[in-house]
Coordinates of C-alpha atoms in Angstrom, one line a residue:
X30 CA 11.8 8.6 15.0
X31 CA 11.4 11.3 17.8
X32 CA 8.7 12.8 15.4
X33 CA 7.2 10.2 14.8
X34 CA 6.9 9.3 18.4
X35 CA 5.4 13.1 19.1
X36 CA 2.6 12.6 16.9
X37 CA 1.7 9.7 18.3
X38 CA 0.9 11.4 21.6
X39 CA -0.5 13.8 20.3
X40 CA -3.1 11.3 18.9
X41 CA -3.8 10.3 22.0
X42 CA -4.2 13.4 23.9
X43 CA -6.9 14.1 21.0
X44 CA -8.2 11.0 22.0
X45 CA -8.5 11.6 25.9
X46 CA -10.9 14.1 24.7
X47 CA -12.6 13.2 21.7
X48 CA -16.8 12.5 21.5
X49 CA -16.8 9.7 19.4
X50 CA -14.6 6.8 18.2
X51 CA -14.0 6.5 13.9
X52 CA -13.8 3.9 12.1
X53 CA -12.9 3.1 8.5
X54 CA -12.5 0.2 5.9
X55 CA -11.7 1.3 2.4
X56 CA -10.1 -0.6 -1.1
X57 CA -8.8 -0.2 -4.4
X58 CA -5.8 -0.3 -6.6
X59 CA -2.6 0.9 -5.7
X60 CA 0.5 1.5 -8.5
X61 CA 3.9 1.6 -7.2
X62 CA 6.8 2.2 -9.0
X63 CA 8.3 -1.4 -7.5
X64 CA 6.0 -3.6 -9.8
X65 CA 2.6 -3.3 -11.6
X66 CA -0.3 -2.2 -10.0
X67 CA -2.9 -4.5 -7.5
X68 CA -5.6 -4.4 -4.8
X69 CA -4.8 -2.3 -1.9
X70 CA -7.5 -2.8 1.2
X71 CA -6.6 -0.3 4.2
X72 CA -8.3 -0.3 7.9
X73 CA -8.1 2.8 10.0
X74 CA -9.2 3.6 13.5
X75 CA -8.7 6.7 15.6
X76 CA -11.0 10.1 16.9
X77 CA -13.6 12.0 15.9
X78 CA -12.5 15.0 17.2
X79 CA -15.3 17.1 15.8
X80 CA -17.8 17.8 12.7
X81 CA -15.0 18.4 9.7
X82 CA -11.7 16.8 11.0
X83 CA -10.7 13.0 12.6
X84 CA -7.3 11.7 13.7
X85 CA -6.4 7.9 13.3
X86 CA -4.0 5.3 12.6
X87 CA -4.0 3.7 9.6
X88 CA -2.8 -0.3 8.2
X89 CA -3.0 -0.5 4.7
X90 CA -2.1 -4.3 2.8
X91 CA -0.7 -5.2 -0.8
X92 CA 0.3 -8.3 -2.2
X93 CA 2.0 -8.5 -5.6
X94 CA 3.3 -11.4 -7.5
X95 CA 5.4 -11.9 -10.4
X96 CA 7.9 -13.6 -12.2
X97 CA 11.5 -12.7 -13.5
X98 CA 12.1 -14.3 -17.4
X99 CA 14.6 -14.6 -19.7
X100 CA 14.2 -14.3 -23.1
X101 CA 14.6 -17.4 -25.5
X102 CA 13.6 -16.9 -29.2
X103 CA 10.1 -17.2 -31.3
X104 CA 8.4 -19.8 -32.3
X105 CA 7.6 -19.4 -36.0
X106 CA 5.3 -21.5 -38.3
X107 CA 7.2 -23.4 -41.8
X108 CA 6.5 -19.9 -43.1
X109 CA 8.6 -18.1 -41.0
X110 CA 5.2 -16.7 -39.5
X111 CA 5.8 -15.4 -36.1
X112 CA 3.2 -17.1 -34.2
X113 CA 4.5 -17.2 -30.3
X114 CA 7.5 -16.2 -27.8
X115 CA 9.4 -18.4 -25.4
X116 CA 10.9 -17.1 -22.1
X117 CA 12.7 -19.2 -19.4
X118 CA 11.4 -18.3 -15.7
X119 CA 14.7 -17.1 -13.6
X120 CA 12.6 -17.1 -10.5
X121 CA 9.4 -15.9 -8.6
X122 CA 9.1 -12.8 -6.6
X123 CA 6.1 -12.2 -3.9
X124 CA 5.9 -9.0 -2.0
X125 CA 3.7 -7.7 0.7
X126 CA 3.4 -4.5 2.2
X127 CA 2.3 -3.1 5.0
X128 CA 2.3 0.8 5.7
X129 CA 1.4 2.0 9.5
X130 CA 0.6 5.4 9.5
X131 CA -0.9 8.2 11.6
X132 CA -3.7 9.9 9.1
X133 CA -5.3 13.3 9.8
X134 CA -8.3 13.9 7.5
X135 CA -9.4 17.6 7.0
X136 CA -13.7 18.0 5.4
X137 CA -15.0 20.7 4.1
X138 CA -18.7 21.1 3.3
X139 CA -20.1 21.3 -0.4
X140 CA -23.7 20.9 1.0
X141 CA -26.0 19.4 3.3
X142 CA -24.5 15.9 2.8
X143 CA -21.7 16.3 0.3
X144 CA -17.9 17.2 1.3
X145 CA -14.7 17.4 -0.4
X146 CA -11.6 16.4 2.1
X147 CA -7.9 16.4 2.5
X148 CA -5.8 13.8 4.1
X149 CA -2.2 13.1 5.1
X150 CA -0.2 10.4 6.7
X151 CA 3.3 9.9 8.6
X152 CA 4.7 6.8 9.4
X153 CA 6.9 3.2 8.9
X154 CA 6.4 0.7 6.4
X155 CA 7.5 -3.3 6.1
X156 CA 8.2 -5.1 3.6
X157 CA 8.1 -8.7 3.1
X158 CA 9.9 -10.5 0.1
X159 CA 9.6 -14.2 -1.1
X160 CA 12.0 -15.2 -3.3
X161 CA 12.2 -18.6 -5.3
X162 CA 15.0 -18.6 -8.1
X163 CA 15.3 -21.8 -10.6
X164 CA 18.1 -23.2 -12.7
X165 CA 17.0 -23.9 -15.9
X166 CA 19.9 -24.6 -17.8
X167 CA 18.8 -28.0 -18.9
X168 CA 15.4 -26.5 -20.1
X169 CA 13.9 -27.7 -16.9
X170 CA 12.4 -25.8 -13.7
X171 CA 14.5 -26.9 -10.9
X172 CA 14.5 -25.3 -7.9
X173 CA 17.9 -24.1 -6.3
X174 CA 17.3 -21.4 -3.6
X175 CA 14.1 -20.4 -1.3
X176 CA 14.6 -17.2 0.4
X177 CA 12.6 -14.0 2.1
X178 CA 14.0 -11.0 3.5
X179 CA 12.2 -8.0 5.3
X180 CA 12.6 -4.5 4.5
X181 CA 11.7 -1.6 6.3
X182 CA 11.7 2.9 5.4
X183 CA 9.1 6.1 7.2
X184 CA 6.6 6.5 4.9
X185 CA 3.9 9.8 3.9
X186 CA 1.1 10.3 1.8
X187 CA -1.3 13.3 0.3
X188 CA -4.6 13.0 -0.8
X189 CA -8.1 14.0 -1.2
X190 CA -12.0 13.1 -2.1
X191 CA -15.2 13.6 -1.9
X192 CA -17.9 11.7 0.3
X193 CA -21.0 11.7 1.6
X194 CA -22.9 11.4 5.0
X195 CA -25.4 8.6 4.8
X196 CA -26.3 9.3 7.8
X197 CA -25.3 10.6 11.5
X198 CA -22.8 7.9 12.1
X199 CA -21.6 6.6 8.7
X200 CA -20.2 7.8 5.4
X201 CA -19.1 6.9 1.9
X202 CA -16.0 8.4 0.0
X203 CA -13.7 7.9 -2.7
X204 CA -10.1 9.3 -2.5
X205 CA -7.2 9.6 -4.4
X206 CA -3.7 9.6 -2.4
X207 CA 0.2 9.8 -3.6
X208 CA 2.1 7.7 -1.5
X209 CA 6.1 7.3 -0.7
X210 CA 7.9 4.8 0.7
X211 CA 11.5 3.0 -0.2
X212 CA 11.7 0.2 2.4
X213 CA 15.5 -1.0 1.4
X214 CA 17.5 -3.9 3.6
X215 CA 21.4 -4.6 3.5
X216 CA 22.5 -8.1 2.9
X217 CA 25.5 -10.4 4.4
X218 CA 27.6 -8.6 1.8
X219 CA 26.5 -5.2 2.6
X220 CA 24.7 -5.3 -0.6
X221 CA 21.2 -2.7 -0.3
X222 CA 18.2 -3.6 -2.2
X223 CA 15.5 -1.0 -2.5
X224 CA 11.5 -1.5 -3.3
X225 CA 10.2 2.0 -4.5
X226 CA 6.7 1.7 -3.3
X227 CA 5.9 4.9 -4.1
X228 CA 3.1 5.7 -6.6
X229 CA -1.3 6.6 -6.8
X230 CA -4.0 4.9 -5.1
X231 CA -7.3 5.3 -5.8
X232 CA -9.9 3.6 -3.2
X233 CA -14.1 3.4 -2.1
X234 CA -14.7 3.4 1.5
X235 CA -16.5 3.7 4.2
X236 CA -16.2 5.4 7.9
X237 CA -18.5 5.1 10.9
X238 CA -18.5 6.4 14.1
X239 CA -19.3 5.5 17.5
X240 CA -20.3 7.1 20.6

């Protein structure tokens, strides 16, 4: 935590004397380990400190939904022709994540316009799970228990891209990033569950800057 508090002033001692203000919205898919892969949109907004390096903080959002089944049997024609499976829902799970990081992206020119770039992060993540369980012994959906619970772990991520000035004040890039994150909570029984968010992104953006 004390690190983490550290580079947060230093972010804004960079900003006391930075030119410019940045901006950046960017979006793609993300693919944690947690559950399959989805949309991932991020926001950032922090310094221009000069030509080939900017400072920020980062707020990334993922939503993921799915459902847990049990398996009953398959459903075959008079021929014994396989022709479908049936599965009992257990219950419905909906996550979203939020990761809060301090970014620092590194450029390096390939030409006039064109540069390839390096960027990590250091930070917190939350966690927030929606959880709807049924009882379906009587081969109905019925309802039984409505729940959500928060989780919370630091976070980091690596990555790197290319992009390209379209101008003085505004760019477009593509990246590709690993990140890690475990957010975990404890229950009333001291029971920990973990969601292993850690896995590739790969996201279009754009950054602008203002004076």
């Amino acid at each position: 935590m004390n690190k983490f508090i550290t580079i947060l002033m230093i972010v804004v001692a960079f900003g006391l004397y930075s030119q410019r203000n940045m901006g950046a919205i960017k979006a793609g898919m993300f693919f944690p380990q947690a559950c399959d892969g989805g949309f991932d949109l991020g926001l950032e907004y922090g310094f221009h400190i000069d030509t080939n390096l900017d400072v920020g903080v980062s707020l990334d959002w993922f939503k993921k939904e799915f459902t847990d089944k049990d398996y009953i049997g398959e459903v075959t024609q008079y021929d014994n022709t396989v022709v479908g499976t049936q599965y009992r829902d257990l219950g419905e799970i909906t996550i979203y994540d939020f990761p809060v990081m301090v970014a620092i992206t590194a450029k390096f020119p390939l030409g006039d316009k064109l540069k390839w770039f390096a960027t990590g992060g250091l930070g917190a993540e939350m966690l927030y799970a929606s959880m709807k369980t049924y009882d379906s012994n009587d081969g109905s959906e019925v309802e039984t228990k409505d729940e959500s619970t928060l989780a919370f772990d630091f976070n980091w991520r690596l990555g790197g891209g290319v992009m390209y000035n379209l101008g003085q004040r505004s760019e477009v890039f593509g990246e590709i990033a690993y990140h890690y994150s475990k957010p975990s909570f404890d229950d009333d029984n001291d029971i920990t569950t973990e969601y292993d968010m850690s896995g590739i992104m790969s996201r279009l953006g754009v950054r602008f800057f203002i004076r």
